[in-house]
GROMACS .gro file of C-alpha atoms in nm:
model
  341
    1MET     CA    1  -0.788   0.900   1.715
    2PHE     CA    2  -0.858   0.537   1.803
    3VAL     CA    3  -1.225   0.580   1.710
    4VAL     CA    4  -1.135   0.759   1.385
    5PHE     CA    5  -0.906   0.478   1.266
    6LEU     CA    6  -1.143   0.206   1.389
    7PHE     CA    7  -1.430   0.343   1.184
    8TRP     CA    8  -1.205   0.419   0.888
    9THR     CA    9  -1.110   0.049   0.885
   10LEU     CA   10  -1.482  -0.037   0.878
   11VAL     CA   11  -1.509   0.179   0.566
   12GLU     CA   12  -1.182   0.077   0.402
   13VAL     CA   13  -1.212  -0.304   0.416
   14PRO     CA   14  -1.545  -0.340   0.233
   15TYR     CA   15  -1.448  -0.060  -0.008
   16GLU     CA   16  -1.127  -0.237  -0.109
   17ALA     CA   17  -1.312  -0.571  -0.121
   18LEU     CA   18  -1.540  -0.436  -0.395
   19GLY     CA   19  -1.244  -0.394  -0.633
   20PRO     CA   20  -1.172  -0.764  -0.703
   21GLU     CA   21  -1.546  -0.831  -0.749
   22ILE     CA   22  -1.588  -0.586  -1.036
   23THR     CA   23  -1.388  -0.791  -1.287
   24MET     CA   24  -1.224  -1.132  -1.308
   25ASP     CA   25  -0.996  -1.032  -1.598
   26TYR     CA   26  -0.623  -1.049  -1.517
   27ASP     CA   27  -0.523  -0.728  -1.699
   28GLU     CA   28  -0.842  -0.531  -1.639
   29ARG     CA   29  -0.785  -0.574  -1.266
   30THR     CA   30  -0.443  -0.414  -1.303
   31ARG     CA   31  -0.595  -0.112  -1.478
   32LEU     CA   32  -0.892  -0.085  -1.243
   33LEU     CA   33  -0.706  -0.120  -0.914
   34GLY     CA   34  -0.412   0.082  -1.044
   35LEU     CA   35  -0.654   0.366  -1.123
   36ARG     CA   36  -0.812   0.334  -0.779
   37ASP     CA   37  -0.477   0.346  -0.600
   38GLY     CA   38  -0.363   0.632  -0.823
   39PHE     CA   39  -0.656   0.840  -0.702
   40VAL     CA   40  -0.568   0.739  -0.344
   41LEU     CA   41  -0.224   0.892  -0.399
   42ILE     CA   42  -0.380   1.207  -0.543
   43GLY     CA   43  -0.607   1.226  -0.239
   44ILE     CA   44  -0.311   1.191  -0.002
   45LEU     CA   45  -0.131   1.471  -0.185
   46MET     CA   46  -0.438   1.696  -0.166
   47ALA     CA   47  -0.490   1.617   0.201
   48ALA     CA   48  -0.129   1.700   0.281
   49ALA     CA   49  -0.156   2.033   0.098
   50SER     CA   50  -0.496   2.138   0.234
   51PRO     CA   51  -0.381   2.267   0.577
   52VAL     CA   52  -0.132   2.504   0.414
   53PHE     CA   53  -0.391   2.604   0.153
   54LEU     CA   54  -0.654   2.684   0.416
   55ALA     CA   55  -0.409   2.877   0.633
   56THR     CA   56  -0.305   3.087   0.333
   57VAL     CA   57  -0.656   3.153   0.198
   58LEU     CA   58  -0.805   3.238   0.538
   59ASP     CA   59  -0.491   3.417   0.661
   60LEU     CA   60  -0.486   3.213   0.983
   61PRO     CA   61  -0.212   3.296   1.233
   62ALA     CA   62   0.057   3.036   1.309
   63THR     CA   63  -0.066   3.000   1.667
   64ALA     CA   64  -0.239   2.727   1.865
   65GLU     CA   65  -0.578   2.891   1.809
   66GLY     CA   66  -0.503   2.929   1.438
   67GLU     CA   67  -0.425   2.557   1.417
   68ARG     CA   68  -0.749   2.467   1.596
   69THR     CA   69  -0.950   2.687   1.362
   70LYS     CA   70  -0.783   2.533   1.058
   71PHE     CA   71  -0.859   2.177   1.162
   72ARG     CA   72  -1.214   2.260   1.268
   73ILE     CA   73  -1.278   2.389   0.916
   74MET     CA   74  -1.112   2.081   0.763
   75GLY     CA   75  -1.331   1.853   0.976
   76ALA     CA   76  -1.645   2.042   0.881
   77LEU     CA   77  -1.556   2.015   0.511
   78TYR     CA   78  -1.427   1.657   0.507
   79ALA     CA   79  -1.701   1.488   0.712
   80PRO     CA   80  -2.001   1.548   0.482
   81PHE     CA   81  -1.788   1.501   0.169
   82LEU     CA   82  -1.659   1.164   0.296
   83VAL     CA   83  -2.010   1.043   0.384
   84ALA     CA   84  -2.145   1.153   0.045
   85ALA     CA   85  -1.858   0.992  -0.149
   86CYS     CA   86  -1.896   0.661   0.036
   87ALA     CA   87  -2.274   0.667  -0.014
   88VAL     CA   88  -2.237   0.719  -0.391
   89CYS     CA   89  -1.988   0.432  -0.409
   90ALA     CA   90  -2.210   0.199  -0.204
   91VAL     CA   91  -2.517   0.274  -0.418
   92HIS     CA   92  -2.358   0.250  -0.762
   93VAL     CA   93  -2.092  -0.023  -0.724
   94ARG     CA   94  -2.268  -0.358  -0.708
   95GLU     CA   95  -2.138  -0.681  -0.556
   96ARG     CA   96  -2.097  -0.996  -0.762
   97SER     CA   97  -2.410  -1.212  -0.732
   98PRO     CA   98  -2.365  -1.548  -0.551
   99GLN     CA   99  -2.250  -1.824  -0.784
  100ALA     CA  100  -2.444  -2.148  -0.819
  101SER     CA  101  -2.133  -2.347  -0.740
  102SER     CA  102  -2.076  -2.186  -0.398
  103PRO     CA  103  -2.115  -2.411  -0.094
  104GLU     CA  104  -2.468  -2.408   0.046
  105ILE     CA  105  -2.331  -2.359   0.399
  106PRO     CA  106  -2.041  -2.110   0.422
  107LEU     CA  107  -1.728  -2.241   0.588
  108PRO     CA  108  -1.656  -2.110   0.940
  109PHE     CA  109  -1.384  -1.849   0.993
  110TRP     CA  110  -1.111  -2.089   1.109
  111GLU     CA  111  -1.171  -2.324   0.818
  112ASN     CA  112  -1.126  -2.035   0.578
  113PHE     CA  113  -0.818  -1.921   0.768
  114LYS     CA  114  -0.663  -2.268   0.737
  115ALA     CA  115  -0.745  -2.263   0.366
  116ALA     CA  116  -0.583  -1.919   0.336
  117LEU     CA  117  -0.265  -2.062   0.486
  118LYS     CA  118  -0.274  -2.333   0.218
  119ASN     CA  119  -0.316  -2.064  -0.048
  120ARG     CA  120   0.052  -2.055  -0.148
  121PRO     CA  121   0.027  -1.753  -0.382
  122PHE     CA  122  -0.141  -1.551  -0.106
  123VAL     CA  123   0.112  -1.649   0.162
  124ILE     CA  124   0.401  -1.552  -0.066
  125LEU     CA  125   0.238  -1.224  -0.169
  126LEU     CA  126   0.142  -1.127   0.188
  127SER     CA  127   0.487  -1.214   0.326
  128ALA     CA  128   0.672  -1.015   0.059
  129TYR     CA  129   0.436  -0.717   0.089
  130THR     CA  130   0.456  -0.708   0.472
  131VAL     CA  131   0.838  -0.714   0.472
  132SER     CA  132   0.851  -0.442   0.207
  133ALA     CA  133   0.586  -0.232   0.386
  134PHE     CA  134   0.779  -0.253   0.715
  135GLY     CA  135   1.087  -0.117   0.541
  136SER     CA  136   0.899   0.158   0.355
  137ASN     CA  137   0.749   0.290   0.679
  138LEU     CA  138   1.095   0.369   0.817
  139PRO     CA  139   1.176   0.646   0.563
  140ALA     CA  140   0.814   0.766   0.575
  141THR     CA  141   0.863   0.822   0.949
  142LEU     CA  142   1.220   0.950   0.944
  143ILE     CA  143   1.228   1.179   0.639
  144LEU     CA  144   1.183   1.498   0.845
  145TYR     CA  145   1.469   1.393   1.074
  146TYR     CA  146   1.692   1.286   0.785
  147VAL     CA  147   1.645   1.605   0.585
  148GLN     CA  148   1.704   1.828   0.889
  149TYR     CA  149   1.989   1.650   1.066
  150VAL     CA  150   2.171   1.467   0.785
  151LEU     CA  151   2.126   1.702   0.488
  152GLY     CA  152   2.098   2.018   0.698
  153SER     CA  153   1.793   2.128   0.499
  154SER     CA  154   1.444   2.257   0.579
  155ARG     CA  155   1.288   2.150   0.249
  156ALA     CA  156   1.138   1.814   0.347
  157ASP     CA  157   0.800   1.922   0.205
  158VAL     CA  158   0.959   1.977  -0.138
  159TYR     CA  159   1.110   1.629  -0.141
  160LEU     CA  160   0.781   1.473  -0.034
  161MET     CA  161   0.608   1.658  -0.318
  162ILE     CA  162   0.867   1.527  -0.567
  163TYR     CA  163   0.816   1.172  -0.436
  164PHE     CA  164   0.436   1.169  -0.454
  165VAL     CA  165   0.401   1.357  -0.782
  166THR     CA  166   0.658   1.129  -0.948
  167GLY     CA  167   0.476   0.823  -0.816
  168ILE     CA  168   0.145   0.945  -0.960
  169VAL     CA  169   0.297   1.042  -1.298
  170PHE     CA  170   0.469   0.705  -1.347
  171LEU     CA  171   0.182   0.489  -1.224
  172PRO     CA  172   0.027   0.449  -1.575
  173ALA     CA  173   0.366   0.325  -1.702
  174TRP     CA  174   0.370   0.053  -1.436
  175ILE     CA  175   0.018  -0.050  -1.531
  176ARG     CA  176   0.123  -0.080  -1.898
  177LEU     CA  177   0.435  -0.276  -1.802
  178ALA     CA  178   0.230  -0.515  -1.588
  179THR     CA  179  -0.011  -0.564  -1.879
  180ARG     CA  180   0.273  -0.646  -2.118
  181LYS     CA  181   0.517  -0.838  -1.897
  182GLY     CA  182   0.312  -0.953  -1.597
  183LYS     CA  183   0.227  -0.817  -1.255
  184LYS     CA  184   0.500  -0.999  -1.065
  185GLU     CA  185   0.772  -0.887  -1.304
  186ALA     CA  186   0.656  -0.523  -1.289
  187TRP     CA  187   0.635  -0.533  -0.907
  188LEU     CA  188   0.984  -0.680  -0.878
  189ALA     CA  189   1.117  -0.406  -1.106
  190ALA     CA  190   0.945  -0.136  -0.897
  191MET     CA  191   1.092  -0.273  -0.574
  192ALA     CA  192   1.436  -0.302  -0.736
  193ILE     CA  193   1.430   0.067  -0.834
  194ASN     CA  194   1.328   0.163  -0.481
  195THR     CA  195   1.606  -0.053  -0.337
  196GLY     CA  196   1.872   0.105  -0.556
  197ALA     CA  197   1.754   0.458  -0.482
  198PHE     CA  198   1.743   0.414  -0.105
  199ALA     CA  199   2.081   0.243  -0.099
  200GLY     CA  200   2.224   0.546  -0.280
  201VAL     CA  201   2.088   0.778  -0.010
  202PHE     CA  202   2.299   0.616   0.265
  203PRO     CA  203   2.637   0.786   0.193
  204LEU     CA  204   2.489   1.135   0.152
  205GLY     CA  205   2.562   1.408   0.404
  206ARG     CA  206   2.525   1.777   0.472
  207GLY     CA  207   2.479   1.983   0.156
  208ASP     CA  208   2.403   1.687  -0.076
  209GLU     CA  209   2.052   1.812  -0.153
  210MET     CA  210   2.081   1.789  -0.533
  211PHE     CA  211   2.190   1.424  -0.520
  212TYR     CA  212   1.914   1.352  -0.270
  213ALA     CA  213   1.651   1.514  -0.496
  214VAL     CA  214   1.760   1.292  -0.786
  215LEU     CA  215   1.740   0.979  -0.569
  216VAL     CA  216   1.397   1.083  -0.434
  217PHE     CA  217   1.281   1.117  -0.794
  218LEU     CA  218   1.412   0.770  -0.881
  219SER     CA  219   1.247   0.625  -0.571
  220GLY     CA  220   0.923   0.795  -0.673
  221VAL     CA  221   0.944   0.625  -1.013
  222GLY     CA  222   0.915   0.288  -0.839
  223PHE     CA  223   0.670   0.412  -0.575
  224GLY     CA  224   0.357   0.394  -0.790
  225GLY     CA  225   0.429   0.034  -0.888
  226THR     CA  226   0.483  -0.077  -0.529
  227VAL     CA  227   0.147   0.077  -0.429
  228ALA     CA  228  -0.083  -0.045  -0.707
  229LEU     CA  229   0.051  -0.380  -0.830
  230PRO     CA  230   0.016  -0.581  -0.505
  231SER     CA  231  -0.356  -0.488  -0.499
  232ALA     CA  232  -0.405  -0.636  -0.847
  233MET     CA  233  -0.209  -0.948  -0.751
  234GLN     CA  234  -0.416  -0.985  -0.436
  235ALA     CA  235  -0.734  -1.002  -0.643
  236ASP     CA  236  -0.592  -1.303  -0.829
  237VAL     CA  237  -0.507  -1.500  -0.513
  238ILE     CA  238  -0.871  -1.461  -0.400
  239ASP     CA  239  -0.969  -1.659  -0.712
  240TYR     CA  240  -0.730  -1.932  -0.603
  241HIS     CA  241  -0.907  -1.951  -0.266
  242ARG     CA  242  -1.235  -2.006  -0.449
  243TRP     CA  243  -1.075  -2.294  -0.636
  244LEU     CA  244  -0.962  -2.443  -0.302
  245THR     CA  245  -1.286  -2.400  -0.105
  246GLY     CA  246  -1.566  -2.291  -0.338
  247GLU     CA  247  -1.606  -1.955  -0.162
  248ARG     CA  248  -1.515  -1.606  -0.281
  249LEU     CA  249  -1.395  -1.419   0.025
  250GLU     CA  250  -1.286  -1.073  -0.084
  251GLY     CA  251  -1.369  -0.921   0.255
  252PHE     CA  252  -1.188  -1.198   0.441
  253TYR     CA  253  -0.867  -1.157   0.241
  254ILE     CA  254  -0.880  -0.776   0.243
  255GLY     CA  255  -0.925  -0.793   0.621
  256ILE     CA  256  -0.612  -1.007   0.664
  257TRP     CA  257  -0.426  -0.774   0.427
  258SER     CA  258  -0.541  -0.470   0.626
  259VAL     CA  259  -0.417  -0.622   0.953
  260ALA     CA  260  -0.077  -0.700   0.798
  261LYS     CA  261  -0.052  -0.350   0.647
  262LYS     CA  262  -0.134  -0.179   0.979
  263LEU     CA  263   0.100  -0.411   1.171
  264ALA     CA  264   0.386  -0.333   0.933
  265ALA     CA  265   0.319   0.040   0.970
  266ALA     CA  266   0.299   0.021   1.350
  267LEU     CA  267   0.618  -0.183   1.380
  268GLY     CA  268   0.802   0.035   1.128
  269VAL     CA  269   0.709   0.362   1.297
  270GLY     CA  270   0.762   0.223   1.647
  271ALA     CA  271   1.099   0.066   1.567
  272ALA     CA  272   1.226   0.376   1.387
  273LEU     CA  273   1.148   0.618   1.668
  274MET     CA  274   1.248   0.381   1.948
  275LEU     CA  275   1.588   0.299   1.793
  276LEU     CA  276   1.650   0.666   1.715
  277GLY     CA  277   1.574   0.758   2.076
  278GLN     CA  278   1.793   0.478   2.213
  279GLY     CA  279   2.079   0.608   1.998
  280GLY     CA  280   2.082   0.938   2.188
  281TYR     CA  281   1.863   1.158   1.968
  282GLU     CA  282   1.770   1.495   2.123
  283PRO     CA  283   1.519   1.720   1.942
  284ASN     CA  284   1.616   2.054   1.791
  285VAL     CA  285   1.989   2.030   1.863
  286GLU     CA  286   2.293   1.934   1.656
  287GLN     CA  287   2.309   1.554   1.656
  288SER     CA  288   2.620   1.354   1.740
  289GLY     CA  289   2.801   1.142   1.481
  290PRO     CA  290   2.660   0.810   1.611
  291VAL     CA  291   2.303   0.948   1.601
  292VAL     CA  292   2.349   1.073   1.243
  293PHE     CA  293   2.490   0.734   1.139
  294ARG     CA  294   2.197   0.552   1.301
  295LEU     CA  295   1.956   0.786   1.128
  296ARG     CA  296   2.117   0.720   0.788
  297PHE     CA  297   2.118   0.346   0.855
  298LEU     CA  298   1.750   0.335   0.953
  299TYR     CA  299   1.639   0.570   0.677
  300ALA     CA  300   1.832   0.417   0.386
  301LEU     CA  301   1.988   0.075   0.447
  302VAL     CA  302   1.714  -0.099   0.646
  303PRO     CA  303   1.445  -0.026   0.380
  304SER     CA  304   1.687  -0.145   0.110
  305LEU     CA  305   1.747  -0.471   0.297
  306CYS     CA  306   1.372  -0.518   0.351
  307ASN     CA  307   1.303  -0.461  -0.018
  308ALA     CA  308   1.579  -0.706  -0.114
  309ALA     CA  309   1.425  -0.968   0.116
  310ALA     CA  310   1.078  -0.895  -0.028
  311ILE     CA  311   1.211  -0.938  -0.382
  312ALA     CA  312   1.360  -1.275  -0.288
  313VAL     CA  313   1.026  -1.390  -0.142
  314ALA     CA  314   0.813  -1.249  -0.425
  315TRP     CA  315   1.030  -1.426  -0.683
  316ALA     CA  316   0.849  -1.749  -0.591
  317TYR     CA  317   0.501  -1.603  -0.658
  318PRO     CA  318   0.347  -1.850  -0.906
  319LEU     CA  319   0.030  -1.688  -1.048
  320ASP     CA  320   0.111  -1.543  -1.389
  321ARG     CA  321  -0.128  -1.461  -1.672
  322GLN     CA  322  -0.134  -1.815  -1.815
  323LYS     CA  323  -0.190  -1.985  -1.479
  324HIS     CA  324  -0.463  -1.738  -1.387
  325ALA     CA  325  -0.635  -1.806  -1.721
  326ALA     CA  326  -0.627  -2.180  -1.645
  327LEU     CA  327  -0.765  -2.107  -1.298
  328ARG     CA  328  -1.053  -1.906  -1.447
  329ARG     CA  329  -1.135  -2.190  -1.689
  330ALA     CA  330  -1.145  -2.436  -1.399
  331LEU     CA  331  -1.377  -2.206  -1.204
  332LEU     CA  332  -1.607  -2.162  -1.504
  333GLU     CA  333  -1.633  -2.540  -1.542
  334ARG     CA  334  -1.754  -2.563  -1.183
  335ARG     CA  335  -2.009  -2.282  -1.216
  336ASN     CA  336  -2.301  -2.501  -1.322
  337THR     CA  337  -2.217  -2.803  -1.110
  338PRO     CA  338  -2.272  -2.856  -0.737
  339TRP     CA  339  -1.965  -2.767  -0.532
  340ARG     CA  340  -1.770  -3.063  -0.391
  341PRO     CA  341  -1.469  -2.965  -0.175
   0.00000   0.00000   0.00000
């Protein structure tokens, strides 16, 4: 598993770094990266459904050997398809050619890192996204526990389907809103919807499945915006780094973003399971009142508090459409002149 995720990171970072290079336009980036992330969500949904699909089509038994057979077939199908898809992307998506105004000698890593810390829009965006991502990984980890032990239901897969399908369906609406009102405003609205929905989940209990389904739907409405809009905003802060240093460092910034994203996921998953275990959780038995309360608190209130904190941080994000247009004009003026830091 370590090797799988290591090599997937080697694929993912340069792939995501190509996105900001394709266009410099403020709104076109929103459409382009929103479309990319929308297909990522579709891929996740297909991947989640494929084990059940294969087991049904091939009539595999629900045994250990049946599981091994199922995942052997998935590996055999996925591996060549993944290699072919990445090869097509690498061949047909071209990098931006070096600009005449770039420094003749690239800055060393630590100089770029210091410049990234001076990149105020990036620091604000990364901080808000990391806090929000930490909170969102708690319900992603605990949904199976919440549905089983709080709601008394076995339909977690149905609620996950509602969440992902709703996120995909409403993603184009978030892209249009970001084009009309601005990326920051649309992202804040998406996080606010998520915050309200998760806060409403906290008081639910056994038998409240209909209310929960409605709140999952509302959370899914905001989900697409929280996935796609930060990517488009991230592309803009890379332009600001070029204004600071003369270098375009898509891979550098995507790498930092990837580390923060994985750290938030690791801390979110680790904290959720550790705190649940410390509270006295025992698998496959009726949980005590304190364990159920802790589960509700971790699943609903902590993500809401994280989103509220992220909204407060993101409120200070300064790069809107007008400021990005001024930044592009400044960069164009430097294009045909030697770079002077």
